[in-house]
Amino acid sequence: MQRKTDNGACRTSADSAGKGNIMTSQDTDTTGLDDVLQIDIVSDVVCPWCIVGFKQLEQAIARTGVSAAIKWHPFELNPDMVAEGENLREHIMRKYGSSAEQSQAARDRLTELGASLGFDFRFTDDMRMVNTFKAHQLIHWAGESSKEHALKMALFQAYFRYGKDVHSDQVLADVAESVGLDRAEALAVLKDGRFAEIVRAEEAFWTGNGIHGVPAVIFERQHLVSGAQGVDNFAAIITELTKGKAA
């Protein structure tokens, strides 16, 4: 894959008006549709730059007026996180070696940036970083009912706006129900781990292809863009890649 240097991104170590149309992978079969831009996004629901990057991409799609089919893929920022999680402020300071002041400045920047994109970050002192393996299993399951994108967006909201524990089975089932999925079946999916091996294999595929930070946006399965690049940059990339597509 061709690569573009990253901007805002999370690493495992140290709503828009417009003519553009976003389709998720389950909305339609895009095979053979040359005018639809294929976009794969590798991300984690506890990475703030992932929702920032998506909101920027969403606005860029609206600005350029293209039709885009989006497919979400799993990535765990903290695959070894303990079940109870860790205080977010302490986690960031420990993981990235930042000071309390630097950590707060980063949250302030994200809050301001999110607001400019229509996303409400509400960071609190008791917010916790958690493992998201179960969340990714539920997202995979949701894809079978064309709810993958809706659940992904709802999980971003649950974590960053409402401070919910997106490692908790009960919280995950509640969020699934909020987007029209069956709560009891969601709990069953989490309990029996029927999609665990599939999610692990997909995570391994992307890390094996050199992705160690998110968001990672892959256009047409060829052009990798790492990080939240900004609306202007995403729009320029989309314009360049769609020059040869059918009108």
PDB file of C-alpha atoms in Angstrom:
ATOM      1  CA  MET A   1       0.000   0.000   0.000  1.00  0.00           C
ATOM      2  CA  GLN A   2       1.155   3.516  -0.721  1.00  0.00           C
ATOM      3  CA  ARG A   3       1.442   5.578   2.444  1.00  0.00           C
ATOM      4  CA  LYS A   4       0.894   9.164   3.518  1.00  0.00           C
ATOM      5  CA  THR A   5       2.536  10.529   6.675  1.00  0.00           C
ATOM      6  CA  ASP A   6       0.250  10.656   9.665  1.00  0.00           C
ATOM      7  CA  ASN A   7      -1.058  13.614  11.608  1.00  0.00           C
ATOM      8  CA  GLY A   8      -3.227  13.146  14.726  1.00  0.00           C
ATOM      9  CA  ALA A   9      -3.250   9.464  15.643  1.00  0.00           C
ATOM     10  CA  CYS A  10      -3.494   7.045  18.572  1.00  0.00           C
ATOM     11  CA  ARG A  11      -0.823   4.402  18.922  1.00  0.00           C
ATOM     12  CA  THR A  12      -0.339   1.121  20.739  1.00  0.00           C
ATOM     13  CA  SER A  13       2.920   2.552  22.116  1.00  0.00           C
ATOM     14  CA  ALA A  14       4.903   5.650  23.207  1.00  0.00           C
ATOM     15  CA  ASP A  15     -22.800  15.691  10.886  1.00  0.00           C
ATOM     16  CA  SER A  16     -22.279  17.418   7.505  1.00  0.00           C
ATOM     17  CA  ALA A  17     -24.516  18.716   4.770  1.00  0.00           C
ATOM     18  CA  GLY A  18     -23.482  18.266   1.167  1.00  0.00           C
ATOM     19  CA  LYS A  19     -23.824  16.214  -1.982  1.00  0.00           C
ATOM     20  CA  GLY A  20     -21.483  13.426  -0.898  1.00  0.00           C
ATOM     21  CA  ASN A  21     -22.950  10.056  -0.026  1.00  0.00           C
ATOM     22  CA  ILE A  22     -21.515   7.648   2.548  1.00  0.00           C
ATOM     23  CA  MET A  23     -22.543   4.012   2.318  1.00  0.00           C
ATOM     24  CA  THR A  24     -21.424   1.429   4.832  1.00  0.00           C
ATOM     25  CA  SER A  25     -20.248  -1.933   3.570  1.00  0.00           C
ATOM     26  CA  GLN A  26     -23.640  -3.546   4.189  1.00  0.00           C
ATOM     27  CA  ASP A  27     -25.744  -0.844   2.524  1.00  0.00           C
ATOM     28  CA  THR A  28     -25.219  -2.154  -0.970  1.00  0.00           C
ATOM     29  CA  ASP A  29     -23.080  -4.437  -3.061  1.00  0.00           C
ATOM     30  CA  THR A  30     -20.600  -2.042  -4.642  1.00  0.00           C
ATOM     31  CA  THR A  31     -18.856  -4.675  -6.736  1.00  0.00           C
ATOM     32  CA  GLY A  32     -18.283  -3.280 -10.204  1.00  0.00           C
ATOM     33  CA  LEU A  33     -19.445   0.232  -9.344  1.00  0.00           C
ATOM     34  CA  ASP A  34     -16.512   2.296 -10.565  1.00  0.00           C
ATOM     35  CA  ASP A  35     -17.995   5.553  -9.310  1.00  0.00           C
ATOM     36  CA  VAL A  36     -18.049   4.433  -5.656  1.00  0.00           C
ATOM     37  CA  LEU A  37     -14.900   5.165  -3.642  1.00  0.00           C
ATOM     38  CA  GLN A  38     -13.980   2.185  -1.462  1.00  0.00           C
ATOM     39  CA  ILE A  39     -12.725   3.229   1.982  1.00  0.00           C
ATOM     40  CA  ASP A  40     -11.506   0.889   4.721  1.00  0.00           C
ATOM     41  CA  ILE A  41     -10.999   2.413   8.175  1.00  0.00           C
ATOM     42  CA  VAL A  42      -8.955   0.672  10.866  1.00  0.00           C
ATOM     43  CA  SER A  43      -9.796   2.210  14.228  1.00  0.00           C
ATOM     44  CA  ASP A  44     -10.591   1.816  17.912  1.00  0.00           C
ATOM     45  CA  VAL A  45     -13.622   3.254  19.698  1.00  0.00           C
ATOM     46  CA  VAL A  46     -11.495   4.621  22.573  1.00  0.00           C
ATOM     47  CA  CYS A  47      -9.181   6.567  20.252  1.00  0.00           C
ATOM     48  CA  PRO A  48     -10.266  10.231  20.080  1.00  0.00           C
ATOM     49  CA  TRP A  49      -8.366  10.809  16.851  1.00  0.00           C
ATOM     50  CA  CYS A  50     -10.395   8.044  15.219  1.00  0.00           C
ATOM     51  CA  ILE A  51     -13.691   9.893  15.583  1.00  0.00           C
ATOM     52  CA  VAL A  52     -11.989  13.196  14.722  1.00  0.00           C
ATOM     53  CA  GLY A  53     -10.523  11.619  11.601  1.00  0.00           C
ATOM     54  CA  PHE A  54     -13.858  10.134  10.580  1.00  0.00           C
ATOM     55  CA  LYS A  55     -15.669  13.447  11.045  1.00  0.00           C
ATOM     56  CA  GLN A  56     -13.032  15.142   8.896  1.00  0.00           C
ATOM     57  CA  LEU A  57     -13.378  12.434   6.260  1.00  0.00           C
ATOM     58  CA  GLU A  58     -17.170  12.723   6.394  1.00  0.00           C
ATOM     59  CA  GLN A  59     -16.992  16.448   5.688  1.00  0.00           C
ATOM     60  CA  ALA A  60     -14.462  15.888   2.904  1.00  0.00           C
ATOM     61  CA  ILE A  61     -16.793  13.375   1.247  1.00  0.00           C
ATOM     62  CA  ALA A  62     -19.646  15.878   1.476  1.00  0.00           C
ATOM     63  CA  ARG A  63     -17.477  18.642   0.045  1.00  0.00           C
ATOM     64  CA  THR A  64     -16.275  16.602  -2.928  1.00  0.00           C
ATOM     65  CA  GLY A  65     -19.674  15.095  -3.668  1.00  0.00           C
ATOM     66  CA  VAL A  66     -18.389  11.554  -4.179  1.00  0.00           C
ATOM     67  CA  SER A  67     -20.158   8.342  -3.239  1.00  0.00           C
ATOM     68  CA  ALA A  68     -18.092   6.356  -0.759  1.00  0.00           C
ATOM     69  CA  ALA A  69     -18.524   2.870   0.689  1.00  0.00           C
ATOM     70  CA  ILE A  70     -16.994   2.590   4.159  1.00  0.00           C
ATOM     71  CA  LYS A  71     -15.929  -0.602   5.897  1.00  0.00           C
ATOM     72  CA  TRP A  72     -14.771  -0.546   9.537  1.00  0.00           C
ATOM     73  CA  HIS A  73     -11.965  -2.777  10.827  1.00  0.00           C
ATOM     74  CA  PRO A  74     -10.817  -3.540  14.397  1.00  0.00           C
ATOM     75  CA  PHE A  75      -7.750  -2.288  16.226  1.00  0.00           C
ATOM     76  CA  GLU A  76      -7.021  -2.501  19.960  1.00  0.00           C
ATOM     77  CA  LEU A  77      -4.981   0.335  21.406  1.00  0.00           C
ATOM     78  CA  ASN A  78      -4.560  -1.577  24.651  1.00  0.00           C
ATOM     79  CA  PRO A  79      -4.918  -5.317  24.051  1.00  0.00           C
ATOM     80  CA  ASP A  80      -3.352  -6.131  27.432  1.00  0.00           C
ATOM     81  CA  MET A  81      -5.456  -3.721  29.493  1.00  0.00           C
ATOM     82  CA  VAL A  82      -6.774  -5.180  32.759  1.00  0.00           C
ATOM     83  CA  ALA A  83     -10.512  -5.803  33.027  1.00  0.00           C
ATOM     84  CA  GLU A  84     -11.155  -2.827  35.305  1.00  0.00           C
ATOM     85  CA  GLY A  85      -9.291  -0.471  33.006  1.00  0.00           C
ATOM     86  CA  GLU A  86      -7.080   2.425  34.078  1.00  0.00           C
ATOM     87  CA  ASN A  87      -7.698   6.082  34.824  1.00  0.00           C
ATOM     88  CA  LEU A  88      -7.403   7.827  31.460  1.00  0.00           C
ATOM     89  CA  ARG A  89      -5.248  10.712  32.668  1.00  0.00           C
ATOM     90  CA  GLU A  90      -2.845   8.353  34.439  1.00  0.00           C
ATOM     91  CA  HIS A  91      -2.835   6.004  31.468  1.00  0.00           C
ATOM     92  CA  ILE A  92      -1.868   8.733  28.995  1.00  0.00           C
ATOM     93  CA  MET A  93       0.850  10.064  31.282  1.00  0.00           C
ATOM     94  CA  ARG A  94       2.294   6.579  31.827  1.00  0.00           C
ATOM     95  CA  LYS A  95       2.016   5.388  28.223  1.00  0.00           C
ATOM     96  CA  TYR A  96       3.274   8.469  26.426  1.00  0.00           C
ATOM     97  CA  GLY A  97       5.394  10.073  29.140  1.00  0.00           C
ATOM     98  CA  SER A  98       3.396  13.301  29.099  1.00  0.00           C
ATOM     99  CA  SER A  99       2.981  15.652  32.034  1.00  0.00           C
ATOM    100  CA  ALA A 100      -0.379  16.432  33.628  1.00  0.00           C
ATOM    101  CA  GLU A 101      -0.313  19.814  31.899  1.00  0.00           C
ATOM    102  CA  GLN A 102       0.453  18.287  28.502  1.00  0.00           C
ATOM    103  CA  SER A 103      -2.284  15.711  28.963  1.00  0.00           C
ATOM    104  CA  GLN A 104      -4.838  18.388  29.827  1.00  0.00           C
ATOM    105  CA  ALA A 105      -3.747  20.542  26.894  1.00  0.00           C
ATOM    106  CA  ALA A 106      -4.253  17.587  24.554  1.00  0.00           C
ATOM    107  CA  ARG A 107      -7.769  17.012  25.891  1.00  0.00           C
ATOM    108  CA  ASP A 108      -8.583  20.705  25.539  1.00  0.00           C
ATOM    109  CA  ARG A 109      -7.362  20.636  21.938  1.00  0.00           C
ATOM    110  CA  LEU A 110      -9.450  17.565  21.155  1.00  0.00           C
ATOM    111  CA  THR A 111     -12.536  19.075  22.768  1.00  0.00           C
ATOM    112  CA  GLU A 112     -12.193  22.220  20.656  1.00  0.00           C
ATOM    113  CA  LEU A 113     -11.466  20.273  17.488  1.00  0.00           C
ATOM    114  CA  GLY A 114     -14.361  17.908  18.110  1.00  0.00           C
ATOM    115  CA  ALA A 115     -16.761  20.812  18.580  1.00  0.00           C
ATOM    116  CA  SER A 116     -15.697  22.287  15.243  1.00  0.00           C
ATOM    117  CA  LEU A 117     -16.609  18.965  13.608  1.00  0.00           C
ATOM    118  CA  GLY A 118     -19.894  18.436  15.421  1.00  0.00           C
ATOM    119  CA  PHE A 119     -18.665  15.921  18.009  1.00  0.00           C
ATOM    120  CA  ASP A 120     -18.974  16.544  21.749  1.00  0.00           C
ATOM    121  CA  PHE A 121     -15.980  15.316  23.763  1.00  0.00           C
ATOM    122  CA  ARG A 122     -16.627  15.375  27.509  1.00  0.00           C
ATOM    123  CA  PHE A 123     -13.423  14.353  29.255  1.00  0.00           C
ATOM    124  CA  THR A 124     -13.721  13.859  33.016  1.00  0.00           C
ATOM    125  CA  ASP A 125     -11.188  13.166  35.760  1.00  0.00           C
ATOM    126  CA  ASP A 126     -12.669   9.727  36.449  1.00  0.00           C
ATOM    127  CA  MET A 127     -12.760   8.613  32.801  1.00  0.00           C
ATOM    128  CA  ARG A 128     -11.096   5.230  32.247  1.00  0.00           C
ATOM    129  CA  MET A 129      -9.191   3.625  29.396  1.00  0.00           C
ATOM    130  CA  VAL A 130     -10.510   0.124  28.754  1.00  0.00           C
ATOM    131  CA  ASN A 131      -9.913  -2.829  26.460  1.00  0.00           C
ATOM    132  CA  THR A 132     -12.153  -2.947  23.396  1.00  0.00           C
ATOM    133  CA  PHE A 133     -11.890  -6.529  22.142  1.00  0.00           C
ATOM    134  CA  LYS A 134     -15.498  -7.275  23.081  1.00  0.00           C
ATOM    135  CA  ALA A 135     -16.680  -4.035  21.470  1.00  0.00           C
ATOM    136  CA  HIS A 136     -15.044  -5.065  18.188  1.00  0.00           C
ATOM    137  CA  GLN A 137     -16.735  -8.465  18.337  1.00  0.00           C
ATOM    138  CA  LEU A 138     -20.089  -6.746  18.742  1.00  0.00           C
ATOM    139  CA  ILE A 139     -19.366  -4.389  15.842  1.00  0.00           C
ATOM    140  CA  HIS A 140     -18.587  -7.392  13.645  1.00  0.00           C
ATOM    141  CA  TRP A 141     -21.884  -8.999  14.650  1.00  0.00           C
ATOM    142  CA  ALA A 142     -23.746  -5.745  13.992  1.00  0.00           C
ATOM    143  CA  GLY A 143     -22.460  -5.838  10.432  1.00  0.00           C
ATOM    144  CA  GLU A 144     -24.633  -8.876   9.770  1.00  0.00           C
ATOM    145  CA  SER A 145     -27.675  -6.635  10.307  1.00  0.00           C
ATOM    146  CA  SER A 146     -26.303  -3.590   8.449  1.00  0.00           C
ATOM    147  CA  LYS A 147     -25.750  -1.869  11.811  1.00  0.00           C
ATOM    148  CA  GLU A 148     -21.949  -1.834  11.882  1.00  0.00           C
ATOM    149  CA  HIS A 149     -21.621   1.890  11.202  1.00  0.00           C
ATOM    150  CA  ALA A 150     -24.484   2.863  13.518  1.00  0.00           C
ATOM    151  CA  LEU A 151     -23.006   0.840  16.378  1.00  0.00           C
ATOM    152  CA  LYS A 152     -19.522   2.227  15.786  1.00  0.00           C
ATOM    153  CA  MET A 153     -20.826   5.807  15.996  1.00  0.00           C
ATOM    154  CA  ALA A 154     -22.925   4.998  19.074  1.00  0.00           C
ATOM    155  CA  LEU A 155     -19.899   3.502  20.832  1.00  0.00           C
ATOM    156  CA  PHE A 156     -17.842   6.633  20.157  1.00  0.00           C
ATOM    157  CA  GLN A 157     -20.662   8.656  21.720  1.00  0.00           C
ATOM    158  CA  ALA A 158     -21.044   6.272  24.665  1.00  0.00           C
ATOM    159  CA  TYR A 159     -17.371   6.488  25.544  1.00  0.00           C
ATOM    160  CA  PHE A 160     -16.381  10.057  24.770  1.00  0.00           C
ATOM    161  CA  ARG A 161     -19.625  11.910  25.507  1.00  0.00           C
ATOM    162  CA  TYR A 162     -21.172   9.840  28.276  1.00  0.00           C
ATOM    163  CA  GLY A 163     -18.104   8.203  29.818  1.00  0.00           C
ATOM    164  CA  LYS A 164     -19.504   4.677  29.564  1.00  0.00           C
ATOM    165  CA  ASP A 165     -17.404   1.562  30.160  1.00  0.00           C
ATOM    166  CA  VAL A 166     -17.338   0.063  26.665  1.00  0.00           C
ATOM    167  CA  HIS A 167     -15.706  -3.081  28.053  1.00  0.00           C
ATOM    168  CA  SER A 168     -18.827  -3.909  30.083  1.00  0.00           C
ATOM    169  CA  ASP A 169     -21.194  -6.482  28.592  1.00  0.00           C
ATOM    170  CA  GLN A 170     -24.210  -4.625  29.962  1.00  0.00           C
ATOM    171  CA  VAL A 171     -23.083  -1.286  28.547  1.00  0.00           C
ATOM    172  CA  LEU A 172     -22.297  -2.829  25.174  1.00  0.00           C
ATOM    173  CA  ALA A 173     -25.702  -4.517  25.067  1.00  0.00           C
ATOM    174  CA  ASP A 174     -27.397  -1.227  25.964  1.00  0.00           C
ATOM    175  CA  VAL A 175     -25.596   0.573  23.142  1.00  0.00           C
ATOM    176  CA  ALA A 176     -26.450  -2.218  20.709  1.00  0.00           C
ATOM    177  CA  GLU A 177     -30.107  -1.959  21.674  1.00  0.00           C
ATOM    178  CA  SER A 178     -30.014   1.816  21.155  1.00  0.00           C
ATOM    179  CA  VAL A 179     -29.269   1.308  17.442  1.00  0.00           C
ATOM    180  CA  GLY A 180     -31.989  -1.285  16.946  1.00  0.00           C
ATOM    181  CA  LEU A 181     -30.126  -4.515  17.683  1.00  0.00           C
ATOM    182  CA  ASP A 182     -31.471  -7.267  19.912  1.00  0.00           C
ATOM    183  CA  ARG A 183     -30.111  -6.818  23.436  1.00  0.00           C
ATOM    184  CA  ALA A 184     -30.384 -10.466  24.453  1.00  0.00           C
ATOM    185  CA  GLU A 185     -28.597 -11.599  21.309  1.00  0.00           C
ATOM    186  CA  ALA A 186     -25.883  -8.996  21.885  1.00  0.00           C
ATOM    187  CA  LEU A 187     -25.270 -10.450  25.343  1.00  0.00           C
ATOM    188  CA  ALA A 188     -25.169 -13.948  23.854  1.00  0.00           C
ATOM    189  CA  VAL A 189     -22.581 -12.846  21.278  1.00  0.00           C
ATOM    190  CA  LEU A 190     -20.407 -11.416  24.041  1.00  0.00           C
ATOM    191  CA  LYS A 191     -20.821 -14.462  26.263  1.00  0.00           C
ATOM    192  CA  ASP A 192     -19.989 -17.148  23.719  1.00  0.00           C
ATOM    193  CA  GLY A 193     -17.309 -15.200  21.848  1.00  0.00           C
ATOM    194  CA  ARG A 194     -18.454 -16.559  18.491  1.00  0.00           C
ATOM    195  CA  PHE A 195     -16.646 -13.815  16.573  1.00  0.00           C
ATOM    196  CA  ALA A 196     -13.497 -13.685  18.719  1.00  0.00           C
ATOM    197  CA  GLU A 197     -11.280 -15.629  16.321  1.00  0.00           C
ATOM    198  CA  ILE A 198     -12.493 -13.630  13.328  1.00  0.00           C
ATOM    199  CA  VAL A 199     -11.725 -10.334  15.047  1.00  0.00           C
ATOM    200  CA  ARG A 200      -8.301 -11.552  16.196  1.00  0.00           C
ATOM    201  CA  ALA A 201      -7.460 -12.640  12.667  1.00  0.00           C
ATOM    202  CA  GLU A 202      -8.517  -9.303  11.219  1.00  0.00           C
ATOM    203  CA  GLU A 203      -6.502  -7.378  13.804  1.00  0.00           C
ATOM    204  CA  ALA A 204      -3.483  -9.527  12.963  1.00  0.00           C
ATOM    205  CA  PHE A 205      -3.968  -8.863   9.252  1.00  0.00           C
ATOM    206  CA  TRP A 206      -3.793  -5.107   9.669  1.00  0.00           C
ATOM    207  CA  THR A 207      -0.916  -5.066  12.151  1.00  0.00           C
ATOM    208  CA  GLY A 208       0.878  -7.529   9.882  1.00  0.00           C
ATOM    209  CA  ASN A 209       0.518  -4.952   7.122  1.00  0.00           C
ATOM    210  CA  GLY A 210       2.278  -2.331   9.196  1.00  0.00           C
ATOM    211  CA  ILE A 211      -0.587  -0.551  10.910  1.00  0.00           C
ATOM    212  CA  HIS A 212       0.382   0.254  14.497  1.00  0.00           C
ATOM    213  CA  GLY A 213      -1.507   3.510  14.950  1.00  0.00           C
ATOM    214  CA  VAL A 214      -5.047   4.628  14.205  1.00  0.00           C
ATOM    215  CA  PRO A 215      -7.019   5.904  12.445  1.00  0.00           C
ATOM    216  CA  ALA A 216      -5.671   4.249   9.322  1.00  0.00           C
ATOM    217  CA  VAL A 217      -7.721   5.059   6.231  1.00  0.00           C
ATOM    218  CA  ILE A 218      -7.184   2.911   3.153  1.00  0.00           C
ATOM    219  CA  PHE A 219      -8.598   4.202  -0.118  1.00  0.00           C
ATOM    220  CA  GLU A 220      -9.297   1.637  -2.833  1.00  0.00           C
ATOM    221  CA  ARG A 221      -7.249  -0.965  -0.907  1.00  0.00           C
ATOM    222  CA  GLN A 222      -4.103   0.771  -2.165  1.00  0.00           C
ATOM    223  CA  HIS A 223      -3.566   4.182  -0.609  1.00  0.00           C
ATOM    224  CA  LEU A 224      -2.985   4.289   3.152  1.00  0.00           C
ATOM    225  CA  VAL A 225      -3.466   7.564   5.000  1.00  0.00           C
ATOM    226  CA  SER A 226      -2.556   7.499   8.690  1.00  0.00           C
ATOM    227  CA  GLY A 227      -3.989   9.891  11.232  1.00  0.00           C
ATOM    228  CA  ALA A 228      -6.603  12.627  11.244  1.00  0.00           C
ATOM    229  CA  GLN A 229      -5.415  14.581   8.209  1.00  0.00           C
ATOM    230  CA  GLY A 230      -7.957  17.391   8.269  1.00  0.00           C
ATOM    231  CA  VAL A 231     -10.897  18.122   5.975  1.00  0.00           C
ATOM    232  CA  ASP A 232      -8.829  19.937   3.357  1.00  0.00           C
ATOM    233  CA  ASN A 233      -6.233  17.184   3.063  1.00  0.00           C
ATOM    234  CA  PHE A 234      -8.835  14.425   2.922  1.00  0.00           C
ATOM    235  CA  ALA A 235     -10.754  16.359   0.263  1.00  0.00           C
ATOM    236  CA  ALA A 236      -7.595  16.781  -1.808  1.00  0.00           C
ATOM    237  CA  ILE A 237      -6.824  13.068  -1.529  1.00  0.00           C
ATOM    238  CA  ILE A 238     -10.362  12.109  -2.537  1.00  0.00           C
ATOM    239  CA  THR A 239     -10.322  14.507  -5.481  1.00  0.00           C
ATOM    240  CA  GLU A 240      -7.036  13.076  -6.716  1.00  0.00           C
ATOM    241  CA  LEU A 241      -8.171   9.463  -6.359  1.00  0.00           C
ATOM    242  CA  THR A 242     -11.522   9.991  -8.065  1.00  0.00           C
ATOM    243  CA  LYS A 243     -10.259  11.851 -11.125  1.00  0.00           C
ATOM    244  CA  GLY A 244     -10.510   8.751 -13.253  1.00  0.00           C
ATOM    245  CA  LYS A 245     -13.791   7.445 -11.842  1.00  0.00           C
ATOM    246  CA  ALA A 246     -17.038   7.582 -13.753  1.00  0.00           C
ATOM    247  CA  ALA A 247     -19.162  10.670 -13.173  1.00  0.00           C
TER     248      ALA A 247
END
